[in-house]
Tab-separated table of C-alpha atoms and ligand atoms in Angstrom:
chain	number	residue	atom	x	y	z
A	1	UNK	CA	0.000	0.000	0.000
A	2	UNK	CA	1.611	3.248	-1.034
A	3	UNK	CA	1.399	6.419	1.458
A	4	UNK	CA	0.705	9.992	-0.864
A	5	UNK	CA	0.921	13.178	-0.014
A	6	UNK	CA	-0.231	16.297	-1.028
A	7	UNK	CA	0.470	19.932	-0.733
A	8	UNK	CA	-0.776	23.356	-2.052
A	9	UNK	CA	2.144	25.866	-2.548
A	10	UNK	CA	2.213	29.570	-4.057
A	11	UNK	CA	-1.188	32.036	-4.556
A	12	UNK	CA	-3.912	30.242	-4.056
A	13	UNK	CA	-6.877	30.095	-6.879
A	14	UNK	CA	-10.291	27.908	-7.195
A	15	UNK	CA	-9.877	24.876	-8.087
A	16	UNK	CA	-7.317	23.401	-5.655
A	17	UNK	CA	-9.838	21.702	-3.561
A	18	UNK	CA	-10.984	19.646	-6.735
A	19	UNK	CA	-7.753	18.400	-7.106
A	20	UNK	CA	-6.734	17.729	-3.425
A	21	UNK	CA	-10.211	16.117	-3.304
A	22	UNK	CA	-10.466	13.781	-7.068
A	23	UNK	CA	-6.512	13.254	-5.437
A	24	UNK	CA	-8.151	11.836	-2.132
A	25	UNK	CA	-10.680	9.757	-3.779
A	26	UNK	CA	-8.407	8.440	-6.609
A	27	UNK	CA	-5.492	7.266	-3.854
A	28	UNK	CA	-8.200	5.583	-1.398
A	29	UNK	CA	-9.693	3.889	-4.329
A	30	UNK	CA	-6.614	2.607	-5.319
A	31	UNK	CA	-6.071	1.407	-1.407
A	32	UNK	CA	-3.410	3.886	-0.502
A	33	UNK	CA	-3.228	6.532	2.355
A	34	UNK	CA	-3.510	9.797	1.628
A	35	UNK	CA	-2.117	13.003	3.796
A	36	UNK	CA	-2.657	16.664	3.414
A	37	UNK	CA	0.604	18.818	4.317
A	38	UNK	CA	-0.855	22.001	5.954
A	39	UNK	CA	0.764	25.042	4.587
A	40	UNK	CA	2.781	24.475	2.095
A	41	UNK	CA	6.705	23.934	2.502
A	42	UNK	CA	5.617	25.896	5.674
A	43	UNK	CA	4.271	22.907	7.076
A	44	UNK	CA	7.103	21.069	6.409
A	45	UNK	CA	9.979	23.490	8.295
A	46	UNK	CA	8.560	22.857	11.825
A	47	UNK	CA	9.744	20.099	13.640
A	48	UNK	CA	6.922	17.789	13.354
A	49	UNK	CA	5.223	18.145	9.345
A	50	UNK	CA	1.928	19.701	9.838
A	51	UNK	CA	-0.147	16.990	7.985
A	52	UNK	CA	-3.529	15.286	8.407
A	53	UNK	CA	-4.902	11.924	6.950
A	54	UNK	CA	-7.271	12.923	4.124
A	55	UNK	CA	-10.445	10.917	3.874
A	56	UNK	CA	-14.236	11.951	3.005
A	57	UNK	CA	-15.043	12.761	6.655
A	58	UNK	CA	-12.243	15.260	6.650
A	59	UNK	CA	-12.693	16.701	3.343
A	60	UNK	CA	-16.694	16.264	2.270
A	61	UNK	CA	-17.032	16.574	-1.817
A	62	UNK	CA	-18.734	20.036	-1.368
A	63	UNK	CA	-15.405	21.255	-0.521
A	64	UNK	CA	-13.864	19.994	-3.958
A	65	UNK	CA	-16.427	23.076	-5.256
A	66	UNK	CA	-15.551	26.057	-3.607
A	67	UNK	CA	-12.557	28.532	-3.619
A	68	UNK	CA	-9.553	28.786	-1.741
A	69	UNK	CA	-7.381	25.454	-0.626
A	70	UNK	CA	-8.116	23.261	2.357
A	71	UNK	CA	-4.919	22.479	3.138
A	72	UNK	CA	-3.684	26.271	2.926
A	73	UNK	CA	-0.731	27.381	0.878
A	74	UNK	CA	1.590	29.376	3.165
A	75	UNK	CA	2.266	32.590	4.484
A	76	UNK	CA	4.512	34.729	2.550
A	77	UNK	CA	4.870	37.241	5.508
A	78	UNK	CA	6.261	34.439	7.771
A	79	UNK	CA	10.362	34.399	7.929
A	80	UNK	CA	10.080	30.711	7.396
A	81	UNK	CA	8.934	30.710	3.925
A	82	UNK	CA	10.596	29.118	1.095
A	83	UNK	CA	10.398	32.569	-0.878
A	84	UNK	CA	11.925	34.259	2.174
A	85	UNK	CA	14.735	31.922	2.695
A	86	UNK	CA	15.585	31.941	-0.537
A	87	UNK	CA	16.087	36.342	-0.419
A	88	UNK	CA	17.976	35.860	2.660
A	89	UNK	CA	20.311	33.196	1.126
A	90	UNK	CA	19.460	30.846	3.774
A	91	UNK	CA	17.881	28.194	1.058
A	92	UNK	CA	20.834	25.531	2.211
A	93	UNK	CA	19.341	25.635	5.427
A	94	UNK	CA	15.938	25.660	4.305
A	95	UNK	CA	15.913	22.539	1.958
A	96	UNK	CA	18.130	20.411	4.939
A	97	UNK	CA	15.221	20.948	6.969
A	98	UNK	CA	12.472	20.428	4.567
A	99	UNK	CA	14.095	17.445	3.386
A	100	UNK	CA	14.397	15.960	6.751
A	101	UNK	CA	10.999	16.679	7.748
A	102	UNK	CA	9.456	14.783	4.082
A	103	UNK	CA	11.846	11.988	5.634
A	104	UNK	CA	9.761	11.663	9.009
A	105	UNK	CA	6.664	11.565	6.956
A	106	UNK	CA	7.563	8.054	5.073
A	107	UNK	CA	5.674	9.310	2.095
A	108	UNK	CA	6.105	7.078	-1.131
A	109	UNK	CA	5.264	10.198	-3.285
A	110	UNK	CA	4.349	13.674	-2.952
A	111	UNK	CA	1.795	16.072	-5.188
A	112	UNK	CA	2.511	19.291	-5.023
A	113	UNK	CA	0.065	21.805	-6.927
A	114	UNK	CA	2.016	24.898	-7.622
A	115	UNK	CA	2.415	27.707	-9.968
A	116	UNK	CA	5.066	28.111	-12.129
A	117	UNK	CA	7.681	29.647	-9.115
A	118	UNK	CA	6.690	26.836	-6.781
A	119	UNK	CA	7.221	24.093	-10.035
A	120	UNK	CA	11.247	25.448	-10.925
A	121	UNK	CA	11.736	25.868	-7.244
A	122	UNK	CA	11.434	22.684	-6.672
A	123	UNK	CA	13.228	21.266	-9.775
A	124	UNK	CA	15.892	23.690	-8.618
A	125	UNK	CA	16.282	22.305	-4.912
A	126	UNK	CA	14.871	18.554	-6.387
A	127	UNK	CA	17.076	16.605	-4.148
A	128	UNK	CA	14.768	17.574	-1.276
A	129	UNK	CA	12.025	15.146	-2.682
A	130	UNK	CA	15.041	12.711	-4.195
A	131	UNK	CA	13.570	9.314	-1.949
A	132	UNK	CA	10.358	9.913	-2.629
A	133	UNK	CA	7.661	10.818	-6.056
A	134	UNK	CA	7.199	14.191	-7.078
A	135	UNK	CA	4.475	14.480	-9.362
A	136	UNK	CA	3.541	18.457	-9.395
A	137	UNK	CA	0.213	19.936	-11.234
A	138	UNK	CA	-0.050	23.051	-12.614
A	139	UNK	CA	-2.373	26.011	-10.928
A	140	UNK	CA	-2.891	29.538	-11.613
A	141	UNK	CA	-4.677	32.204	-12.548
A	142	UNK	CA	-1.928	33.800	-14.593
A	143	UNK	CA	-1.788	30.923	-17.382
A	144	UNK	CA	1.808	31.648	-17.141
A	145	UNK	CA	3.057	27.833	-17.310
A	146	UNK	CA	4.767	26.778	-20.064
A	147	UNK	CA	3.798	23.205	-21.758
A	148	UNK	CA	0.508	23.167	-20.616
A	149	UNK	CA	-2.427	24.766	-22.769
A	150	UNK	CA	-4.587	25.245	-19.314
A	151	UNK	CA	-3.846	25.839	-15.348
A	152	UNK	CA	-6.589	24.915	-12.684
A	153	UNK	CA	-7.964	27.817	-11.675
A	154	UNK	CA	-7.483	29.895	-14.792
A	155	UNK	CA	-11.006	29.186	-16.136
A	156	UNK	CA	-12.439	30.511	-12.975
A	157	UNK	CA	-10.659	33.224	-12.772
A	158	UNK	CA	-11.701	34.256	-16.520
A	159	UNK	CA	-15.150	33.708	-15.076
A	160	UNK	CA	-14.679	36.121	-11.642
A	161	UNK	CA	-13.426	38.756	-13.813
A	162	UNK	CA	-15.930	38.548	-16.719
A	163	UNK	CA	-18.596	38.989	-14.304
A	164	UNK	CA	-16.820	41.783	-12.132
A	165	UNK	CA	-16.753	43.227	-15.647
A	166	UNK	CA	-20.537	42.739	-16.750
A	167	UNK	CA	-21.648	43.963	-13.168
A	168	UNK	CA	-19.754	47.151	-14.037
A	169	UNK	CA	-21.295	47.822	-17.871
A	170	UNK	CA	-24.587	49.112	-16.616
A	171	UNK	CA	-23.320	51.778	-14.056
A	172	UNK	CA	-21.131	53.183	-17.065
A	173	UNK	CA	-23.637	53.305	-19.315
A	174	UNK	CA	-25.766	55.033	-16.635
A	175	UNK	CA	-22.956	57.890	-16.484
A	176	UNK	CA	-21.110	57.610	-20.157
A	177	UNK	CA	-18.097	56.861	-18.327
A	178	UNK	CA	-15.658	53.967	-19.190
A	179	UNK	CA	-13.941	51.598	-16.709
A	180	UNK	CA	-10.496	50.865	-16.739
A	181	UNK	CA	-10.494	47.642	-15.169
A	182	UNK	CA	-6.856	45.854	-14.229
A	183	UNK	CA	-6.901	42.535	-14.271
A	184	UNK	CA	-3.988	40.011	-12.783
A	185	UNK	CA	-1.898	37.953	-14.379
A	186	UNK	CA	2.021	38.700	-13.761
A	187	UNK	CA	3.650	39.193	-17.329
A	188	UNK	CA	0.995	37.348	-18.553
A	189	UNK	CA	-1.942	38.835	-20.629
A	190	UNK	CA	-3.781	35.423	-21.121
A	191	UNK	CA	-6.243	36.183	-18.241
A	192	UNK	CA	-7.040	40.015	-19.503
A	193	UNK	CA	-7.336	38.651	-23.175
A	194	UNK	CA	-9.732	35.663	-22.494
A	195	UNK	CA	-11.994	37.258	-19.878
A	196	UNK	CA	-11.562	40.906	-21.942
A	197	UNK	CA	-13.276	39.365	-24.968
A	198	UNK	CA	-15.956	37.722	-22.715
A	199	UNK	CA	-17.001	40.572	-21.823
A	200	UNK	CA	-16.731	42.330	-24.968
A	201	UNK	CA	-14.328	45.040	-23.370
A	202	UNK	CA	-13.198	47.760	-25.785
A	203	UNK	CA	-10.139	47.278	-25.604
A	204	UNK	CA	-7.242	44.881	-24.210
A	205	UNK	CA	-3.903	46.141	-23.229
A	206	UNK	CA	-1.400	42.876	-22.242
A	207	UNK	CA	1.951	43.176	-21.473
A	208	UNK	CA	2.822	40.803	-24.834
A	209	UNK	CA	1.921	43.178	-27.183
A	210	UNK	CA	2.541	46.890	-27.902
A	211	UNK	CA	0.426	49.740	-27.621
A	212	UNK	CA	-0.162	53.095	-28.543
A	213	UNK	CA	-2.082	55.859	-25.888
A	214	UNK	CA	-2.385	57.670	-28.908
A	215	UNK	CA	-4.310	54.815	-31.022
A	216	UNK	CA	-5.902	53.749	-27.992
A	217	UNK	CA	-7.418	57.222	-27.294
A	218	UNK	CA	-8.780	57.465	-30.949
A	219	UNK	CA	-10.012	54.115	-30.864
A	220	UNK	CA	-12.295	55.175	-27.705
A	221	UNK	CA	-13.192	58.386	-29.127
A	222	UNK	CA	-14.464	56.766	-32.914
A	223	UNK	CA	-16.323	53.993	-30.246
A	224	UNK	CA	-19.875	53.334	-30.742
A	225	UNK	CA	-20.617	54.235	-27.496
A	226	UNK	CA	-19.563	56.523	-24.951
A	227	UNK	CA	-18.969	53.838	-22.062
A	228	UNK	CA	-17.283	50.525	-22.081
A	229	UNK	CA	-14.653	48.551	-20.312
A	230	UNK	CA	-10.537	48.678	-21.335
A	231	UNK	CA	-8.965	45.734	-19.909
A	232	UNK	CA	-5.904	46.058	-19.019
A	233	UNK	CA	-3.437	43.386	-17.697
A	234	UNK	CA	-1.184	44.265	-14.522
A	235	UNK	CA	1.882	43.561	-16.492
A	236	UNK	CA	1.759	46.300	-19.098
A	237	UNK	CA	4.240	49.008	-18.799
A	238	UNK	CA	4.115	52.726	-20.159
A	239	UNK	CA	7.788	53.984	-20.859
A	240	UNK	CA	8.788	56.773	-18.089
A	241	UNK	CA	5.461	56.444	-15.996
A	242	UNK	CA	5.299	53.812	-12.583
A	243	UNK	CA	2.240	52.297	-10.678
A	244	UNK	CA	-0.846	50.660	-11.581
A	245	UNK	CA	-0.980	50.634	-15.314
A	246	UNK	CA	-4.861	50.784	-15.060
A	247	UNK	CA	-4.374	54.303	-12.984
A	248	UNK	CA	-1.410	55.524	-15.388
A	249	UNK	CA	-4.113	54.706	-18.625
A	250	UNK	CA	-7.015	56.176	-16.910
A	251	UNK	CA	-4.886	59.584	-16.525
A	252	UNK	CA	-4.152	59.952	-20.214
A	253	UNK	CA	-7.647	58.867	-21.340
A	254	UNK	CA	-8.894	61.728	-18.664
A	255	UNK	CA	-5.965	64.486	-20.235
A	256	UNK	CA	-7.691	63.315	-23.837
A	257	UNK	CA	-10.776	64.192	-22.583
A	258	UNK	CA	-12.362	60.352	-21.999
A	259	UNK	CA	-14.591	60.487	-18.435
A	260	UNK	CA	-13.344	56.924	-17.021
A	261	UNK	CA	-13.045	55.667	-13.381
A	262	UNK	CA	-10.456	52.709	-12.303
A	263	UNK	CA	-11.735	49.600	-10.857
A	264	UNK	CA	-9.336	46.638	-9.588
A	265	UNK	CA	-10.883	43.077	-9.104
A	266	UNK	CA	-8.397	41.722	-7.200
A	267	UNK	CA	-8.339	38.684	-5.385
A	268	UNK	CA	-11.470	38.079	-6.046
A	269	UNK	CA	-10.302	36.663	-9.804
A	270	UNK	CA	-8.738	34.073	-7.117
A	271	UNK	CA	-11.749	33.288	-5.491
A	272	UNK	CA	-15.348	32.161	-6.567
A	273	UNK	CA	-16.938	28.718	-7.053
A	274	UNK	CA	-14.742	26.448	-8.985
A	275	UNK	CA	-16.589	26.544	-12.618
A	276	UNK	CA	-17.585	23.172	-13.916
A	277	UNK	CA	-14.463	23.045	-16.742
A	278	UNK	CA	-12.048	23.871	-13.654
A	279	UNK	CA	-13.850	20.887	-11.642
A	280	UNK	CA	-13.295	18.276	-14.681
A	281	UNK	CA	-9.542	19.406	-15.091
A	282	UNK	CA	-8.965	18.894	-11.794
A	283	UNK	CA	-10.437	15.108	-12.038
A	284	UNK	CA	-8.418	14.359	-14.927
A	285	UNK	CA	-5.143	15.869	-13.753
A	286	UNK	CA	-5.548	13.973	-10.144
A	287	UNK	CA	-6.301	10.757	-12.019
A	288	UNK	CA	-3.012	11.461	-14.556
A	289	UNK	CA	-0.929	12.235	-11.451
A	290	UNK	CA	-2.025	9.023	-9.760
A	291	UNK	CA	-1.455	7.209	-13.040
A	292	UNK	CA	2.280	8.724	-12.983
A	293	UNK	CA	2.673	7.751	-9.191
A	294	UNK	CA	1.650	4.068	-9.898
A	295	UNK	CA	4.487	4.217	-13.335
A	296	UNK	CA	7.277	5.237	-11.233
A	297	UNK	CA	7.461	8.297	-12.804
A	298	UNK	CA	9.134	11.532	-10.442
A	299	UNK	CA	10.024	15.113	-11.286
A	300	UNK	CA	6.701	15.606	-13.807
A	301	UNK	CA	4.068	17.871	-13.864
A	302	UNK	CA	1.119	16.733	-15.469
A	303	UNK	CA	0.062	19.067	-18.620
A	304	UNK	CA	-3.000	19.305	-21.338
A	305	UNK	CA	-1.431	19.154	-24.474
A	306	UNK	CA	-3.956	18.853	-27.507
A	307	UNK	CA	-6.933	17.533	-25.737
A	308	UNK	CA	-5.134	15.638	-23.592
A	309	UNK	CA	-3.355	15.155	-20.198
A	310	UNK	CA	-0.015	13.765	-20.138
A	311	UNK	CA	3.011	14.355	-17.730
A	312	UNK	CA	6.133	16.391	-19.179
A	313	UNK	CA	9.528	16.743	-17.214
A	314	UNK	CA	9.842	19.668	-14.971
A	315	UNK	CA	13.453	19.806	-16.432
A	316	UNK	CA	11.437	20.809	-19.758
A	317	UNK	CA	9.059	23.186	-17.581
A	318	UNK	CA	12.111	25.105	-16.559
A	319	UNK	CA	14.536	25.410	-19.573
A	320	UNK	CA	10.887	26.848	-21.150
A	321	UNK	CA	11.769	29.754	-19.507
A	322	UNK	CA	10.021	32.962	-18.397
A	323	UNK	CA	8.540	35.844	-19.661
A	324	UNK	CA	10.984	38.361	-20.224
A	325	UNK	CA	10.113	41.973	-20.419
A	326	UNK	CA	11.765	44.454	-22.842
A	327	UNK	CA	11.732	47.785	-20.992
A	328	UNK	CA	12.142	49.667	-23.961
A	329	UNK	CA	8.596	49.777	-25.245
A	330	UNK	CA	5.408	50.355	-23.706
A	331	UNK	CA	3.405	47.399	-23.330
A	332	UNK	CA	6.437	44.340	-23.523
A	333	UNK	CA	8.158	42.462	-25.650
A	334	UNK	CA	8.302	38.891	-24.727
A	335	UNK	CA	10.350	36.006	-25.286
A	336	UNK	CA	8.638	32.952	-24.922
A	337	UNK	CA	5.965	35.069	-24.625
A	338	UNK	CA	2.150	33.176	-23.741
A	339	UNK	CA	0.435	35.185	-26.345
A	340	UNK	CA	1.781	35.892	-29.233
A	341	UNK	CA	1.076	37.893	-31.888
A	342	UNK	CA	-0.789	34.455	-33.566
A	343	UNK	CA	-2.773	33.887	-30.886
A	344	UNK	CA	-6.014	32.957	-32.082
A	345	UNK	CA	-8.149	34.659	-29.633
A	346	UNK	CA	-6.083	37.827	-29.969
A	347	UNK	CA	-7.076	38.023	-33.746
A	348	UNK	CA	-10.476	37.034	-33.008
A	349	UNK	CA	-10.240	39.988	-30.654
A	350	UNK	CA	-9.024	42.439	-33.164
A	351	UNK	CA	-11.706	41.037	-36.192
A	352	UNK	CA	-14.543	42.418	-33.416
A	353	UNK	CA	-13.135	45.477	-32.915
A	354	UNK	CA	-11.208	45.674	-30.018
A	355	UNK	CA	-8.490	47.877	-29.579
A	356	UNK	CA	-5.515	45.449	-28.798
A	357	UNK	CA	-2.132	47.048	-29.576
A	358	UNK	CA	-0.060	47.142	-32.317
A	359	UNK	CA	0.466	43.820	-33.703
A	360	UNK	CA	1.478	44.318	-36.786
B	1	F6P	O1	0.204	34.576	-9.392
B	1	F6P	C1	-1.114	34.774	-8.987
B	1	F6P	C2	-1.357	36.212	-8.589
B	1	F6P	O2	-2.720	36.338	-8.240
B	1	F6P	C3	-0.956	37.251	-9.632
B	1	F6P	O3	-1.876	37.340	-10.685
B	1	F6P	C4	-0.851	38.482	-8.770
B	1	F6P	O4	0.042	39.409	-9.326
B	1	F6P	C5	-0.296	37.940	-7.485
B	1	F6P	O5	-0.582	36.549	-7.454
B	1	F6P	C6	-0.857	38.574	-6.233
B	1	F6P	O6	-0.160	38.068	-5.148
B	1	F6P	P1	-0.556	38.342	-3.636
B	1	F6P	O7	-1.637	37.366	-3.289
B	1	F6P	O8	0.697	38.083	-2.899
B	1	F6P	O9	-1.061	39.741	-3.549
């Protein structure tokens, strides 16, 4: 019988109790014993891990449904964070310990559900988990994972902010005034795209593709109508100004004469119920990590990759790179950028209209 366990590391988003719960029933159907780690690595640096056997009378299915993760991810403020040990060059220190502590739990395998600084962090300290599984599964809002064509929790999150965005449509039309809503996403524009054309926003600023004020303030003025939503992603830049890009846009479009209010979503993109498309990932990625624990495989992170799931080595994950920014422009230039200037919704986007840089 093998003994799994599971952890929830990095910002949290919907969908992780779907997976720590499909992960619960998968493992006790298959007769093994499955333990939560509370926390995160956080759990892990005390001297006793922080850790709880999962079954249905801990963790009832309604829970798989809702927002936020059951078994906690961590708190960055605390000095005995990975993130913080890492800044204070104390990461030696920090991995001895965690790796000690996974020893006293006699864990056959570990799933850890992490974004993409939680995935290379631990490929880059991977002896930690070196007598044990690590199977990791991709989650974020920000879409910003390379080798995967979908995160948990991004589908929800396009969902939060497409109706934080509809909610706001009527009280602009009420006072011909046009939101300048800033979504999240990190250097990734995926989120402000997707949910952007959802909710037919006028335009879409993301930090993958260049922009104009100037075009942008024409393009508002020639709009049909004299209210509307501009999207635009947290990770856009505009040369020689700092701060919110929503609050530097909304300045220029009030110089130009455009009435316009801010309006920042938040965390609430990371919260919500879990939308049925994030539930169903979340049952086929716990099943493919299972399948992966049960083939000996370690150091993978399951992935959907043309309609399908499928593990892929985190060494692959991590030479993918980042998103790099080009500080030189406004908007950025990106290398390995998530959306590129192909991107099918982005031309989609720009056939109805919507003002979304200079892509050409
Ligand atoms: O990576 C997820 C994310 O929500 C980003 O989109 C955002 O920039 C960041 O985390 C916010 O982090 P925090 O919860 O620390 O404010």
């Amino acid at each position: 019988m093998k003994k799994i366990g599971i952890m929830t590391t990095g910002g949290d988003c919907s969908g992780l109790n779907s997976v720590i719960y499909h992960i619960m029933c998968g493992a006790n159907k298959r007769g093994w014993k499955v333990y939560g780690i509370f926390d995160g690595t956080d759990g892990l640096v005390s001297d006793k891990p922080n850790m709880i056997q999962l079954t249905k009378d801990v963790l009832p299915q309604e829970y798989s449904f809702v927002a936020g993760s059951f078994l906690r991810n961590g708190n960055n403020g605390q000095n005995n964070c990975f993130e913080k040990a890492v800044q204070s060059g104390k990461i030696t220190q920090f991995t001895k310990q965690l790796k000690k502590s996974l020893a006293q739990t006699k864990l056959d395998a570990l799933i850890l559900i992490g974004g993409n600084g939680s995935i290379s962090l631990a490929w880059k300290t991977r002896d930690i988990y070196s007598d044990m599984q690590l199977i990791c599964i991709p989650k974020t809002i920000d879409m910003d994972i390379p080798l995967t064509e979908k995160t948990i929790g991004f589908d929800t999150a396009v969902s939060q902010l497409t109706r934080f965005c509809d909610d706001l449509m009527l009280t602009a039309r009420s006072h011909h005034r046009w939101f300048v809503v800033q979504s999240m996403g990190r250097k990734c524009g995926m989120l402000a795209l997707t949910a952007g054309v959802a909710a037919g926003a006028s335009a879409i600023l993301i930090p993958e593709i260049k922009f104009d004020v100037d075009k942008l303030i024409e393009h508002i003025k020639n709009a049909d109508t004299d209210y509307g939503i501009i999207m635009v992603s947290e990770g856009v830049s505009l040369r020689g100004h700092s701060g919110e890009p929503a609050t530097m846009i909304s300045r220029k479009l009030t110089a130009a004469g455009i009435a316009n209010r801010t309006a920042f979503p938040e965390h609430i993109q990371r919260a919500g119920n879990t939308v049925p498309t994030d539930r169903i990932l979340a049952t086929q990625m716990a099943t493919v990590a299972l399948d992966a624990i049960t083939n000996n495989e370690t150091y993978v992170m399951t992935a959907l990759q043309h309609d399908e799931i499928t593990t892929v080595g985190l060494d692959k994950v991590v030479s993918a790179g980042k998103p790099e920014r080009d500080p030189n422009i406004d908007g950025l230039m990106i290398s390995n950028a998530m959306v590129d200037d192909d991107n099918p919704l982005l031309i989609a986007a720009d056939n109805m209209g919507i003002y979304i840089g200079e892509t050409k």
